[in-house]
C-alpha positions as MATLAB code, in Angstrom:
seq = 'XXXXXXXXXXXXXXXXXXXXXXXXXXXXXXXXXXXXXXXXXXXXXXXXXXXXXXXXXXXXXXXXXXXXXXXXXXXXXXXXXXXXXXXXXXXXXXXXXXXXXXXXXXXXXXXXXXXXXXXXXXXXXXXXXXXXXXXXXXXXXXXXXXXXXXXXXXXXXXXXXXXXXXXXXXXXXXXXXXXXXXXXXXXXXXXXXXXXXXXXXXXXXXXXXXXXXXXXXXXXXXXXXXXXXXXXXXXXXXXXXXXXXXXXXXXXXXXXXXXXXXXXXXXXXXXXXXXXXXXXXXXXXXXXXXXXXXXXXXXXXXXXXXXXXXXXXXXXXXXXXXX';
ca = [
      36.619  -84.080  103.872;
      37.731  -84.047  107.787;
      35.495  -86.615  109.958;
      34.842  -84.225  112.476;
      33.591  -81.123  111.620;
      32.211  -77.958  114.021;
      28.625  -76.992  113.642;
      27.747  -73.669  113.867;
      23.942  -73.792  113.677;
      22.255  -71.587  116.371;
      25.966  -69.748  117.531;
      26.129  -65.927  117.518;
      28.642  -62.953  117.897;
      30.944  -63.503  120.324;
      30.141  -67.440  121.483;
      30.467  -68.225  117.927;
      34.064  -66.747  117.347;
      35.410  -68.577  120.318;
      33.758  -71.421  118.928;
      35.344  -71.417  115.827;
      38.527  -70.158  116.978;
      38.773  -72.740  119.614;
      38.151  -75.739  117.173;
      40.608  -74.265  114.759;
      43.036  -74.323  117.484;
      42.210  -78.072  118.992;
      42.484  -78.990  115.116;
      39.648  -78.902  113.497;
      40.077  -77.896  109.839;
      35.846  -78.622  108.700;
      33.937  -75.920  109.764;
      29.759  -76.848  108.396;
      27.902  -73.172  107.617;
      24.721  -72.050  106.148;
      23.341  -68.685  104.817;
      20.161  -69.742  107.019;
      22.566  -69.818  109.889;
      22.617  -65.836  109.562;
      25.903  -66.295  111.163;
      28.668  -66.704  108.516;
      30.427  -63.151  108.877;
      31.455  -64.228  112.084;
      32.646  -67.842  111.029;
      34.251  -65.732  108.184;
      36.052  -63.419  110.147;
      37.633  -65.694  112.327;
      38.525  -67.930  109.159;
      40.404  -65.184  107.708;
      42.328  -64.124  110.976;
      43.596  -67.019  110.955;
      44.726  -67.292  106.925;
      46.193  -63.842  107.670;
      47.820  -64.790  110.183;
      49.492  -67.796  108.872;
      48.310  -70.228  111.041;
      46.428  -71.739  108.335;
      46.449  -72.307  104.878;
      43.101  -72.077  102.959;
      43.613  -75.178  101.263;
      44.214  -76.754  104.705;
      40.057  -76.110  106.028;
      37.214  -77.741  105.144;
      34.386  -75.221  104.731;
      30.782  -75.529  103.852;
      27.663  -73.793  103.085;
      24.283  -74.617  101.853;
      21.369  -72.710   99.592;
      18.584  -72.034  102.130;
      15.081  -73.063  101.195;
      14.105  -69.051   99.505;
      17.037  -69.641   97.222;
      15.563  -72.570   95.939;
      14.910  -70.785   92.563;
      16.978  -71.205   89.599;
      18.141  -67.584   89.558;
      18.735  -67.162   93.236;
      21.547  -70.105   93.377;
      24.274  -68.302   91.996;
      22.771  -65.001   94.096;
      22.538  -66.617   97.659;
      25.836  -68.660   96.849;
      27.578  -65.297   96.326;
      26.307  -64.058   99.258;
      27.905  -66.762  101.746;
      31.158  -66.425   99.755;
      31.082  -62.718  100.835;
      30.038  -63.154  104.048;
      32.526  -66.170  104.869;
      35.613  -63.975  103.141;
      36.091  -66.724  100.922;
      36.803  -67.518   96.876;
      35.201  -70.606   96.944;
      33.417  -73.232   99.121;
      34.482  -77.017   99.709;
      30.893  -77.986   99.534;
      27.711  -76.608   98.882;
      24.247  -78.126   99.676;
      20.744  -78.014   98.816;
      19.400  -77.067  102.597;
      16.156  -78.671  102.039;
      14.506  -80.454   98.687;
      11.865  -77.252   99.548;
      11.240  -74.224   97.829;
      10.131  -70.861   99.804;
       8.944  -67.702   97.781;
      11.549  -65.307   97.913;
      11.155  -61.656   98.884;
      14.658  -60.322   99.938;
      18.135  -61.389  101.467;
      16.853  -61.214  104.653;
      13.471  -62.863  105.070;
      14.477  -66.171  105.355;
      10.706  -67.348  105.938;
       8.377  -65.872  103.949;
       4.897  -65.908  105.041;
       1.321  -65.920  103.380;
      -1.567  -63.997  104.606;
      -2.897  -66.742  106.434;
       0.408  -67.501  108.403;
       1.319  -70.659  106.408;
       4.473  -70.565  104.749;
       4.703  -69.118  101.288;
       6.126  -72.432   99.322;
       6.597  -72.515   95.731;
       5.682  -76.051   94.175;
       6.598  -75.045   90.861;
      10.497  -75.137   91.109;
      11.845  -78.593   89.490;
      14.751  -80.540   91.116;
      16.572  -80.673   87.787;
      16.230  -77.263   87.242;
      18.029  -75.879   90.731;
      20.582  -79.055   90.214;
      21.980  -77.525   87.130;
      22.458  -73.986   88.329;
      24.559  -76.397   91.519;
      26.676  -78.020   88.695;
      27.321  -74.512   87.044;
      28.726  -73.107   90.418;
      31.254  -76.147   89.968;
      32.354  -75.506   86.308;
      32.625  -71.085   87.731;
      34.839  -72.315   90.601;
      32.466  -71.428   93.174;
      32.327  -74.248   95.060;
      34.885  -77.522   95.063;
      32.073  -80.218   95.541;
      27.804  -80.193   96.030;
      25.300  -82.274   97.652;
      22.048  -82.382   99.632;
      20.601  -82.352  102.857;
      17.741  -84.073  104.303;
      16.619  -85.880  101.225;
      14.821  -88.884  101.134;
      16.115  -91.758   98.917;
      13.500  -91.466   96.219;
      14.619  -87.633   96.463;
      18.371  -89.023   95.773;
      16.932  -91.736   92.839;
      15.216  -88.793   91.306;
      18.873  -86.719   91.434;
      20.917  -89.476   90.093;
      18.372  -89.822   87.503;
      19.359  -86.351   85.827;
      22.615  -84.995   87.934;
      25.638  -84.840   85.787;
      27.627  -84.262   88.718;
      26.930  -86.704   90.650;
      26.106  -85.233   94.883;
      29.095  -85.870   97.116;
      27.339  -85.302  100.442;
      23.830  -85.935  102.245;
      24.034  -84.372  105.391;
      20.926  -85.672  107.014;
      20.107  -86.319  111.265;
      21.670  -89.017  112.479;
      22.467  -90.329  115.814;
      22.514  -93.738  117.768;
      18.606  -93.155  118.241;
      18.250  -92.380  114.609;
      20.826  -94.235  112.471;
      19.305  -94.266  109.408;
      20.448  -97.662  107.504;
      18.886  -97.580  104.713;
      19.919  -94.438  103.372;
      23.306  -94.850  104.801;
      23.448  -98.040  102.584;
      21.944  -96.477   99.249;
      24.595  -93.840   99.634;
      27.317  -96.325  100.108;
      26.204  -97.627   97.055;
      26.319  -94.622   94.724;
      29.551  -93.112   96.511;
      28.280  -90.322   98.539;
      29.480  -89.673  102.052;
      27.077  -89.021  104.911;
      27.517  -86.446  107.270;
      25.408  -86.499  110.488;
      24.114  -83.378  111.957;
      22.695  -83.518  115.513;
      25.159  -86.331  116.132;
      24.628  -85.990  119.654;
      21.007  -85.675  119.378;
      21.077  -81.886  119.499;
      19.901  -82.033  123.781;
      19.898  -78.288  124.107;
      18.138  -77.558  121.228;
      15.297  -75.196  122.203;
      11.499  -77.707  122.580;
       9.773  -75.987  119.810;
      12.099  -77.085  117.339;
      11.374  -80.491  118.823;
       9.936  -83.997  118.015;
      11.057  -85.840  120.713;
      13.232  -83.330  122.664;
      12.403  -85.188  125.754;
      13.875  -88.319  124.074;
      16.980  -86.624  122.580;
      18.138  -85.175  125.666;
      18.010  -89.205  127.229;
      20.716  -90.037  124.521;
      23.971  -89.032  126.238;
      22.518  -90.772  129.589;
      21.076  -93.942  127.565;
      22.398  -96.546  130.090;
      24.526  -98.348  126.980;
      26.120  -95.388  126.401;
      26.984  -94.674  129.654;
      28.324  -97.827  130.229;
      30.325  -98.014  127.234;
      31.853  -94.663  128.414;
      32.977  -95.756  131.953;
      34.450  -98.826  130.392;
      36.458  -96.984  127.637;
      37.143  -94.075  129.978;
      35.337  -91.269  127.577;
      32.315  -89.174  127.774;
      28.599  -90.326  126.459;
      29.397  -87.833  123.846;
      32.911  -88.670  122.651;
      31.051  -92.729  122.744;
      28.260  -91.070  120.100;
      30.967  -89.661  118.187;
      33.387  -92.690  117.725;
      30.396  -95.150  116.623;
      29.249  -92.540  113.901;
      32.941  -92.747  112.842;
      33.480  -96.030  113.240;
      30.196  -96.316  110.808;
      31.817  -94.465  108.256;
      29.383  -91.183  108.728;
      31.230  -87.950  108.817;
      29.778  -85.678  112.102;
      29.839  -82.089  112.590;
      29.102  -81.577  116.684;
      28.028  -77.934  117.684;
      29.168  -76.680  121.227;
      30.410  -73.684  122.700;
      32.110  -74.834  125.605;
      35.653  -75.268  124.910;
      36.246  -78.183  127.023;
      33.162  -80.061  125.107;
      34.921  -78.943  121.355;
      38.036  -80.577  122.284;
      36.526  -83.580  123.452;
      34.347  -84.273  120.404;
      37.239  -84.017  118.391;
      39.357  -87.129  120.620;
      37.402  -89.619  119.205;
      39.852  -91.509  117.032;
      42.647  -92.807  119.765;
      40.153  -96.019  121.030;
      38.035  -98.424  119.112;
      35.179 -100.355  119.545;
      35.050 -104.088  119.206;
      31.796 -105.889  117.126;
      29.889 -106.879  120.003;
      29.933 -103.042  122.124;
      29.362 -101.656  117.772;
      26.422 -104.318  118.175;
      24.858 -102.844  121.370;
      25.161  -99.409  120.057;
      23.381 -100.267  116.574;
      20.855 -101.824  118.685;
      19.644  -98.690  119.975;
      18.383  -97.304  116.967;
      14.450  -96.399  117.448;
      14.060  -95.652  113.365;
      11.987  -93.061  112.626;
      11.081  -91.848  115.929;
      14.664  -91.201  117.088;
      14.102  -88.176  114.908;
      14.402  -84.718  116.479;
      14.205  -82.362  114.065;
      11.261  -82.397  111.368;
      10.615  -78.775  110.648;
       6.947  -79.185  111.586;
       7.504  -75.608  113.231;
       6.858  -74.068  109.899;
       3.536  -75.248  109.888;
       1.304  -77.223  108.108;
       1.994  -75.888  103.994;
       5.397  -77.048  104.883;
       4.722  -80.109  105.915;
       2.020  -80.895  103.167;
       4.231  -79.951  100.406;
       5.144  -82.957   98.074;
       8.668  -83.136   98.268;
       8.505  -82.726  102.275;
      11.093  -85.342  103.341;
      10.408  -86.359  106.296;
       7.662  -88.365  108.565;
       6.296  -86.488  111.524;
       6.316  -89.368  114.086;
       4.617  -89.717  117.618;
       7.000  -88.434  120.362;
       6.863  -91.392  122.672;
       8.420  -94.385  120.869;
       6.333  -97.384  121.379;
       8.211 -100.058  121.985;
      11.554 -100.363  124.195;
      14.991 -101.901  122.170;
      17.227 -102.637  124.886;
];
């Protein structure tokens, strides 16, 4: 699995195929989709211009997907799993994910949200863990996918996995960022062998504010005097400073950007190191829990009351300074 990876959440039509296209030819071979995404036809497309053309091999890229929340059903894993498989062009998937440790009601395809009368999502507490995990497990023994995992679980979510998973998850792909480092589940995974990718790496700063806790926070990340400093002294941007400490941490990142000057920076990251004392001052700027940016709390308040909701919806304004 590639340490640098392009996201692709929130990229359409065109701006998404020079995305992709551009990070394929800077050298990225880990490209991170979802069928939530709506957007893998495009990321397909350009994946198979360039197998048809030669300039790849498929074994060469890195690709993955994940089951959106409304496939959370035991026979709708296979379904929406086919679906991304058509849509991306593809025989098979590196890695698939759980999206969320959520269920949604389905309806069709193409409602990915499904709403009651009363606006509240439509959730489905009835759907067991075990239950979705060994439909995952079956889409390894088909050949569907090369390797599965999680996102945004807990670690009583990932105790409760292990407890039952014959294969065991290779991947939790969960926020993380030098605001947000998230230690103790970084650790518990390092102890039970599965990687961590970090979405938002960056702190997602252009996210639109409704999908926000904290935008206002996020967006000080890349200008967090530490960081800035650490980039005039090493002669790289804030970002490409974000980047190499994830690394350097042992998480895997997948960046999203559409600026080509931006893709090909994220991926320079692993020419210059960082010595224990500037690793130190970036560790130290972890704010815990609210460093987070992204809680779902858009989809209202069934979502967030669910019992396997993973996350804590913190205060924006953190309350007390670390450096």
């Amino acid at each position: 699995m590639p340490r640098v990876g392009l996201g692709t959440w929130g990229i359409f039509d065109d701006e998404l195929t020079h995305a992709v296209s551009t990070a394929l030819e800077v050298g990225y071979r880990h490209i991170d989709s979802a069928f939530f995404h709506a957007n893998e036809e495009t990321i397909g497309a350009v994946i198979s211009e360039w197998i048809d053309g030669e300039k790849v091999t498929r074994s060469d890229l890195f690709i993955t997907s994940k089951l959106p929340p409304i496939g959370m059903h035991p026979d709708k894993v296979k379904h929406f799993c086919l679906l991304s498989l058509k849509n991306l062009g593809l025989e098979y998937v590196d890695l698939y994910l759980l999206q969320l440790p959520v269920s949604i009601k389905y309806k069709s395809d193409d409602e990915l949200v499904v709403y009651n009368a009363d606006g509240n999502v439509a959730m489905d507490c009835t759907i067991e863990l075990a239950d979705i995990w060994k439909e995952m497990e079956t889409l390894v023994e088909e050949g569907l996918v090369k390797n599965i995992g999680v996102c945004n679980f807990k670690i009583e979510q990932l105790e409760k996995l292990l407890s039952f998973a014959v294969i065991k998850p290779a991947v939790l792909q969960v926020e993380l960022h030098a605001y947000m480092q998230q230690k103790e589940i970084r650790d518990f995974c390092n102890q039970h062998q599965i990687v961590v990718t970090a979405f938002c790496p960056l702190g997602s700063p252009g996210r639109d504010e409704m999908f926000f806790n904290g935008s206002k926070l996020c967006r000080q990340l890349l200008e967090d005097p530490v960081v800035v400093k650490l980039a005039e002294k090493c002669d790289k941007t804030p970002a490409q400073i974000l980047l190499r400490h994830a690394i350097q941490n042992g998480i895997v990142v997948i960046p999203k950007s559409m600026d080509a000057s931006r893709i090909k920076e994220n991926f320079e990251i692993f020419s210059f190191f960082f010595t224990p004392n500037e690793m130190k001052a970036l560790n130290m700027l972890d704010k815990g829990q609210y460093g987070r940016s992204f809680n779902y709390s858009f989809l209202g308040e069934a979502f967030l009351a669910h019992l396997e909701f993973p996350f804590e919806c913190q205060p924006v304004d953190e309350p007390v300074s670390h450096h």
